[in-house]
């Protein structure tokens, strides 16, 4: 398994110097309510650039995501891609309690940053397709397959049950 701790000894304290790294590694436990990263490895092409304050990490990060549709709960796969741009501050360039990533010694631990970025990039309200009709709150039928017999007079309450579930998931 590839280590996400990267040595920056060659560039640290030499503003302008940089190195490039490619990462292919699974990240476990990255999830929001209705979406989570697949066990398949994520891919990251990162440039580590030495700056006055520490090391600036930039580049694309992508991964495969498994989602449950927020309307019909069908599972489907999607891709997520995010361009990161994060400073890892070196000692002496931040207050003790400042909430930023840090250069630890001469090493960057990229894992917390990659987790944060990918978690933020996951869809909060995934839809299996833009016009997903969801399922009937009364009989449970998938309305993408056709209307059920109880769709009349339910226009206001149709989504109520699912909306409740969704609201809870989003809070958690
Ligand atoms: Zn759906
Ligand atoms: Zn129905």
Coordinates of N, CA and C and ligand atoms in Angstrom, one line a residue:
X1 N 0.8 -1.2 0.0 CA 0.0 0.0 0.0 C 0.9 1.3 0.0
X2 N 0.5 2.2 -0.8 CA 1.3 3.4 -1.0 C 1.1 4.3 0.2
X3 N 2.2 4.9 0.6 CA 2.1 5.8 1.8 C 1.7 7.2 1.3
X4 N 0.9 7.8 2.1 CA 0.4 9.2 1.7 C 1.2 10.2 2.5
X5 N 2.3 9.8 3.2 CA 3.2 10.7 3.8 C 4.4 10.9 2.8
X6 N 4.5 12.2 2.4 CA 5.5 12.5 1.3 C 6.6 13.4 1.9
X7 N 7.8 13.0 1.6 CA 8.9 13.8 2.0 C 9.1 15.1 1.1
X8 N 9.3 16.2 1.8 CA 9.5 17.4 1.0 C 10.8 18.0 1.4
X9 N 11.7 17.2 1.9 CA 13.0 17.6 2.3 C 13.8 18.3 1.2
X10 N 13.6 17.9 0.0 CA 14.3 18.5 -1.2 C 13.8 19.9 -1.5
X11 N 12.6 20.2 -1.2 CA 12.1 21.5 -1.7 C 11.8 22.5 -0.5
X12 N 11.7 22.0 0.7 CA 11.3 22.8 1.8 C 12.3 23.9 2.0
X13 N 11.8 25.2 2.2 CA 12.7 26.3 2.4 C 13.3 26.8 1.2
X14 N 12.9 26.3 0.0 CA 13.5 26.8 -1.3 C 12.3 27.2 -2.1
X15 N 11.7 28.4 -1.8 CA 10.5 28.8 -2.5 C 10.7 28.8 -4.1
X16 N 9.7 28.2 -4.7 CA 9.8 28.1 -6.2 C 10.1 26.6 -6.6
X17 N 10.8 25.9 -5.7 CA 11.2 24.5 -6.0 C 9.9 23.7 -5.9
X18 N 9.8 22.7 -6.8 CA 8.6 21.8 -6.7 C 8.9 20.4 -7.0
X19 N 8.0 19.5 -6.7 CA 8.0 18.2 -7.1 C 6.6 17.7 -7.4
X20 N 6.6 16.7 -8.3 CA 5.3 16.1 -8.7 C 5.1 14.7 -8.2
X21 N 3.9 14.4 -7.8 CA 3.7 13.0 -7.3 C 2.4 12.5 -7.9
X22 N 2.4 11.2 -8.2 CA 1.2 10.5 -8.6 C 0.8 9.6 -7.5
X23 N -0.5 9.6 -7.2 CA -1.0 8.8 -6.1 C -2.1 7.9 -6.6
X24 N -2.0 6.6 -6.3 CA -3.1 5.7 -6.6 C -3.3 4.8 -5.4
X25 N -4.4 5.1 -4.7 CA -4.5 4.4 -3.4 C -6.0 4.5 -3.0
X26 N -6.5 3.4 -2.4 CA -7.9 3.4 -1.9 C -7.9 4.2 -0.6
X27 N -9.0 4.9 -0.4 CA -9.2 5.7 0.8 C -10.5 5.2 1.4
X28 N -10.4 4.6 2.6 CA -11.6 4.0 3.2 C -12.4 5.1 4.0
X29 N -13.7 4.9 4.2 CA -14.4 5.7 5.1 C -14.8 7.1 4.7
X30 N -14.6 7.4 3.4 CA -15.0 8.7 2.9 C -16.5 8.6 2.4
X31 N -17.4 9.3 3.2 CA -18.8 9.1 2.9 C -19.6 10.3 3.4
X32 N -20.7 10.6 2.7 CA -21.7 11.5 3.2 C -23.0 10.6 3.2
X33 N -24.2 11.3 3.5 CA -25.4 10.5 3.7 C -25.7 9.4 2.6
X34 N -25.7 9.8 1.4 CA -26.2 8.9 0.3 C -25.1 8.6 -0.7
X35 N -23.9 8.9 -0.4 CA -22.8 8.6 -1.3 C -21.5 8.3 -0.5
X36 N -20.7 7.3 -1.1 CA -19.5 7.0 -0.5 C -18.5 6.6 -1.5
X37 N -17.2 6.8 -1.2 CA -16.1 6.4 -2.2 C -16.1 4.9 -2.3
X38 N -15.9 4.4 -3.5 CA -15.7 3.0 -3.8 C -14.4 2.5 -3.2
X39 N -14.3 1.2 -2.9 CA -13.0 0.7 -2.5 C -11.9 0.8 -3.5
X40 N -12.2 1.1 -4.7 CA -11.2 1.3 -5.8 C -10.3 2.5 -5.5
X41 N -9.1 2.4 -5.9 CA -8.2 3.5 -5.6 C -8.6 4.8 -6.1
X42 N -8.3 5.9 -5.4 CA -8.4 7.2 -6.0 C -7.1 7.5 -6.8
X43 N -7.2 8.5 -7.6 CA -6.1 8.9 -8.4 C -5.8 10.4 -8.2
X44 N -4.6 10.8 -7.9 CA -4.2 12.2 -7.7 C -2.9 12.5 -8.4
X45 N -2.9 13.6 -9.1 CA -1.7 14.1 -9.7 C -1.4 15.4 -9.1
X46 N -0.5 15.4 -8.2 CA -0.3 16.6 -7.4 C 1.1 17.3 -7.6
X47 N 1.1 18.6 -7.6 CA 2.3 19.4 -7.6 C 2.5 19.9 -6.2
X48 N 3.7 19.7 -5.7 CA 4.0 20.2 -4.4 C 5.0 21.3 -4.6
X49 N 4.6 22.6 -4.3 CA 5.4 23.7 -4.6 C 5.8 24.4 -3.3
X50 N 7.1 24.6 -3.2 CA 7.7 25.3 -2.0 C 7.3 26.8 -2.1
X51 N 6.7 27.3 -1.0 CA 6.4 28.7 -0.9 C 6.9 29.2 0.4
X52 N 6.9 30.5 0.6 CA 7.4 31.1 1.8 C 6.8 30.5 3.1
X53 N 5.5 30.3 3.0 CA 4.8 29.8 4.2 C 4.8 28.3 4.4
X54 N 5.3 27.6 3.5 CA 5.3 26.1 3.6 C 5.3 25.5 2.2
X55 N 4.3 24.6 2.0 CA 4.3 23.9 0.7 C 2.8 24.0 0.2
X56 N 2.7 24.4 -1.0 CA 1.4 24.5 -1.7 C 1.1 23.2 -2.5
X57 N 0.0 22.6 -2.2 CA -0.3 21.3 -2.9 C -1.5 21.6 -3.9
X58 N -1.3 21.4 -5.2 CA -2.3 21.6 -6.2 C -2.4 20.5 -7.1
X59 N -3.6 20.3 -7.7 CA -3.8 19.3 -8.8 C -5.1 18.6 -8.7
X60 N -5.4 17.8 -9.7 CA -6.7 17.0 -9.7 C -6.6 15.7 -8.9
X61 N -7.8 15.5 -8.2 CA -8.0 14.2 -7.5 C -9.3 13.6 -7.9
X62 N -9.3 12.4 -8.2 CA -10.6 11.8 -8.7 C -10.8 10.4 -8.1
X63 N -12.0 10.0 -8.0 CA -12.4 8.7 -7.5 C -13.7 8.2 -7.9
X64 N -14.0 7.0 -7.7 CA -15.3 6.4 -8.0 C -16.2 6.4 -6.8
X65 N -17.4 6.8 -7.1 CA -18.4 7.0 -6.0 C -19.6 6.0 -6.2
X66 N -20.1 5.5 -5.1 CA -21.4 4.7 -5.2 C -22.4 5.6 -4.5
X67 N -23.5 5.8 -5.2 CA -24.6 6.7 -4.6 C -25.9 5.9 -4.5
X68 N -26.7 6.4 -3.6 CA -28.1 5.9 -3.6 C -28.9 7.1 -4.1
X69 N -29.8 6.9 -5.1 CA -30.6 8.1 -5.6 C -31.4 8.6 -4.5
X70 N -31.4 9.9 -4.3 CA -32.2 10.6 -3.2 C -33.7 10.5 -3.4
X71 N -34.1 10.1 -4.6 CA -35.6 10.0 -4.8 C -36.0 8.6 -4.8
X72 N -35.3 7.7 -5.5 CA -35.8 6.3 -5.7 C -34.9 5.3 -5.0
X73 N -33.8 5.7 -4.4 CA -32.9 4.9 -3.6 C -32.2 3.8 -4.5
X74 N -32.3 3.9 -5.8 CA -31.5 3.0 -6.6 C -30.1 3.3 -6.5
X75 N -29.2 2.3 -6.4 CA -27.8 2.5 -6.3 C -27.2 2.7 -7.7
X76 N -26.3 3.6 -7.8 CA -25.6 3.8 -9.1 C -24.2 4.3 -8.8
X77 N -23.3 4.2 -9.8 CA -22.0 4.7 -9.7 C -21.8 6.0 -10.4
X78 N -20.9 6.8 -9.8 CA -20.6 8.1 -10.4 C -19.1 8.4 -10.2
X79 N -18.6 9.4 -10.8 CA -17.2 9.8 -10.7 C -17.2 11.1 -10.0
X80 N -16.2 11.3 -9.2 CA -16.0 12.6 -8.5 C -14.6 13.1 -8.8
X81 N -14.5 14.4 -9.1 CA -13.2 14.9 -9.4 C -13.1 16.3 -8.8
X82 N -12.0 16.6 -8.2 CA -11.9 17.9 -7.5 C -10.5 18.4 -7.7
X83 N -10.3 19.7 -8.0 CA -9.0 20.3 -8.1 C -8.6 20.8 -6.7
X84 N -7.6 20.3 -6.1 CA -7.2 20.8 -4.8 C -6.2 21.9 -4.9
X85 N -6.2 22.7 -3.9 CA -5.3 23.8 -3.8 C -5.2 24.1 -2.3
X86 N -4.2 23.5 -1.6 CA -4.1 23.6 -0.2 C -2.7 23.9 0.3
X87 N -2.6 24.8 1.3 CA -1.3 25.1 1.8 C -1.1 24.2 3.0
X88 N 0.1 23.7 3.1 CA 0.6 23.0 4.3 C 1.6 24.0 4.9
X89 N 1.3 24.5 6.0 CA 2.1 25.5 6.6 C 3.3 24.9 7.4
X90 N 4.4 25.5 7.3 CA 5.6 25.0 8.0 C 5.7 25.7 9.3
X91 N 6.4 25.1 10.3 CA 6.5 25.7 11.6 C 7.0 27.1 11.5
X92 N 6.5 28.0 12.4 CA 6.9 29.4 12.3 C 6.1 30.3 11.5
X93 N 5.2 29.6 10.7 CA 4.4 30.4 9.8 C 2.9 30.3 10.1
X94 N 2.6 30.0 11.4 CA 1.2 29.9 11.8 C 1.1 30.0 13.3
X95 N -0.1 30.4 13.7 CA -0.4 30.4 15.1 C -0.6 29.0 15.6
X96 N -0.3 28.7 16.8 CA -0.5 27.4 17.4 C -1.9 26.8 17.1
X97 N -2.9 27.6 17.3 CA -4.3 27.0 17.2 C -4.9 27.2 15.8
X98 N -4.1 27.6 14.9 CA -4.7 27.8 13.6 C -5.0 26.5 12.9
X99 N -6.2 26.4 12.3 CA -6.7 25.2 11.8 C -6.3 25.0 10.3
X100 N -5.1 24.6 10.1 CA -4.6 24.4 8.7 C -3.8 23.1 8.7
X101 N -3.6 22.6 7.5 CA -2.7 21.5 7.3 C -1.2 22.0 7.6
X102 N -0.4 21.1 8.1 CA 0.9 21.5 8.5 C 2.0 20.6 7.9
X103 N 3.1 21.1 7.6 CA 4.3 20.3 7.3 C 4.8 19.8 8.6
X104 N 4.9 18.5 8.7 CA 5.3 17.9 10.0 C 6.8 17.4 9.8
X105 N 7.7 18.2 10.4 CA 9.1 17.9 10.2 C 9.4 18.2 8.7
X106 N 9.8 17.3 7.9 CA 10.0 17.5 6.5 C 9.1 16.6 5.7
X107 N 7.9 16.3 6.3 CA 6.9 15.4 5.7 C 5.5 16.0 5.6
X108 N 4.9 15.8 4.5 CA 3.4 16.1 4.3 C 2.6 14.8 4.5
X109 N 1.6 14.9 5.4 CA 0.7 13.8 5.4 C -0.5 14.2 4.6
X110 N -0.6 13.6 3.4 CA -1.7 14.1 2.4 C -3.0 13.5 2.7
X111 N -3.1 12.4 3.6 CA -4.3 11.7 3.7 C -5.5 12.6 4.3
X112 N -5.3 13.3 5.4 CA -6.4 14.1 5.9 C -6.9 15.1 4.9
X113 N -6.0 15.7 4.1 CA -6.4 16.7 3.1 C -7.2 16.0 2.0
X114 N -6.8 14.8 1.5 CA -7.5 14.1 0.5 C -8.9 13.7 1.0
X115 N -8.9 13.2 2.2 CA -10.2 12.9 2.8 C -11.2 14.0 2.8
X116 N -10.7 15.2 3.3 CA -11.5 16.4 3.4 C -12.1 16.8 2.0
X117 N -11.1 16.9 1.1 CA -11.5 17.4 -0.2 C -12.5 16.4 -0.9
X118 N -12.3 15.1 -0.8 CA -13.2 14.2 -1.5 C -14.6 14.2 -0.8
X119 N -14.5 14.3 0.6 CA -15.8 14.3 1.3 C -16.7 15.5 0.8
X120 N -16.0 16.6 0.7 CA -16.7 17.8 0.3 C -17.2 17.7 -1.1
X121 N -16.6 16.9 -1.9 CA -16.9 16.8 -3.3 C -18.0 15.8 -3.6
X122 N -18.4 15.0 -2.6 CA -19.4 14.0 -2.7 C -20.8 14.6 -2.9
X123 N -21.7 14.1 -3.7 CA -23.0 14.7 -3.9 C -23.9 14.5 -2.7
X124 N -24.5 15.6 -2.2 CA -25.4 15.5 -1.1 C -26.8 15.1 -1.5
X125 N -27.1 15.3 -2.8 CA -28.4 15.0 -3.2 C -28.3 14.2 -4.6
X126 N -27.7 13.0 -4.5 CA -27.5 12.3 -5.8 C -28.8 11.8 -6.4
X127 N -28.8 12.0 -7.8 CA -30.0 11.5 -8.5 C -29.5 10.5 -9.6
X128 N -30.2 9.4 -9.7 CA -29.8 8.4 -10.7 C -30.0 9.0 -12.1
X129 N -30.9 9.9 -12.3 CA -31.0 10.7 -13.5 C -31.7 12.0 -13.2
X130 N -31.5 13.0 -14.0 CA -32.0 14.3 -13.6 C -33.5 14.3 -13.4
X131 N -34.3 13.5 -14.2 CA -35.7 13.5 -14.1 C -36.3 12.3 -13.4
X132 N -35.5 11.8 -12.5 CA -36.0 10.6 -11.7 C -37.3 11.0 -11.0
X133 N -38.3 10.1 -11.2 CA -39.6 10.4 -10.6 C -39.7 9.8 -9.2
X134 N -38.7 9.1 -8.8 CA -38.8 8.6 -7.4 C -39.8 7.4 -7.2
X135 N -40.1 7.1 -6.0 CA -41.1 6.1 -5.8 C -42.3 6.6 -5.0
X136 N -43.4 5.9 -5.2 CA -44.6 6.3 -4.5 C -44.5 6.1 -3.0
X137 N -44.7 7.2 -2.3 CA -44.6 7.1 -0.8 C -45.7 6.2 -0.2
X138 N -46.7 6.0 -1.0 CA -47.8 5.2 -0.5 C -47.6 3.7 -0.8
X139 N -47.4 3.3 -2.0 CA -47.3 1.9 -2.4 C -45.8 1.4 -2.7
X140 N -44.9 2.4 -2.8 CA -43.5 2.0 -2.9 C -43.1 1.7 -4.4
X141 N -44.0 1.8 -5.3 CA -43.7 1.5 -6.7 C -42.7 2.5 -7.2
X142 N -41.8 2.0 -8.1 CA -40.9 2.9 -8.7 C -41.6 3.6 -9.9
X143 N -41.8 4.9 -9.8 CA -42.6 5.7 -10.7 C -41.9 5.9 -12.0
X144 N -40.5 5.6 -12.1 CA -39.8 5.6 -13.4 C -40.4 4.5 -14.3
X145 N -40.9 3.4 -13.7 CA -41.5 2.3 -14.5 C -42.9 2.5 -14.9
X146 N -43.5 3.6 -14.4 CA -44.9 3.9 -14.8 C -45.6 4.3 -13.6
X147 N -46.7 5.0 -13.8 CA -47.5 5.5 -12.6 C -48.2 4.4 -11.9
X148 N -48.4 4.5 -10.6 CA -49.2 3.5 -9.9 C -50.6 4.0 -9.8
X149 N -51.4 3.2 -9.1 CA -52.8 3.6 -9.1 C -53.2 4.6 -8.0
X150 N -52.2 4.9 -7.2 CA -52.6 5.8 -6.1 C -51.9 7.2 -6.2
X151 N -51.5 7.6 -7.4 CA -50.8 8.8 -7.6 C -51.8 10.0 -7.5
X152 N -53.0 9.8 -7.7 CA -53.9 11.0 -7.6 C -54.0 11.5 -6.1
X153 N -54.2 12.7 -5.9 CA -54.4 13.4 -4.6 C -53.2 13.1 -3.7
X154 N -52.1 12.7 -4.2 CA -50.9 12.5 -3.3 C -49.9 13.6 -3.6
X155 N -50.2 14.5 -4.4 CA -49.2 15.4 -5.0 C -48.4 16.1 -3.9
X156 N -49.0 16.4 -2.7 CA -48.3 17.2 -1.7 C -47.5 16.3 -0.8
X157 N -48.0 15.0 -0.6 CA -47.3 14.2 0.4 C -46.4 13.2 -0.2
X158 N -46.4 13.1 -1.5 CA -45.6 12.1 -2.2 C -44.2 12.0 -1.7
X159 N -43.5 13.1 -1.5 CA -42.1 13.1 -1.1 C -41.9 13.1 0.4
X160 N -42.9 13.3 1.1 CA -42.8 13.6 2.5 C -41.9 12.6 3.3
X161 N -42.1 11.3 3.1 CA -41.4 10.3 3.8 C -39.9 10.3 3.4
X162 N -39.7 10.4 2.1 CA -38.3 10.4 1.6 C -37.6 11.7 2.1
X163 N -38.3 12.8 2.0 CA -37.7 14.1 2.4 C -37.3 14.0 3.9
X164 N -38.1 13.4 4.7 CA -37.8 13.2 6.1 C -36.4 12.4 6.3
X165 N -36.4 11.3 5.6 CA -35.2 10.5 5.6 C -33.9 11.3 5.2
X166 N -34.1 12.0 4.1 CA -33.1 12.8 3.5 C -32.6 13.9 4.5
X167 N -33.5 14.5 5.1 CA -33.2 15.6 6.0 C -32.4 15.1 7.2
X168 N -32.7 13.9 7.7 CA -32.0 13.3 8.8 C -30.6 12.9 8.3
X169 N -30.5 12.3 7.1 CA -29.2 12.0 6.6 C -28.3 13.2 6.5
X170 N -28.8 14.3 6.0 CA -28.0 15.4 5.8 C -27.6 16.1 7.1
X171 N -28.4 16.0 8.1 CA -28.0 16.5 9.4 C -26.9 15.7 10.0
X172 N -27.0 14.3 9.8 CA -26.0 13.5 10.4 C -24.7 13.6 9.6
Ligands
LIG1 ZN1 -33.7 7.7 -8.9
LIG2 ZN1 -48.6 4.3 -5.3

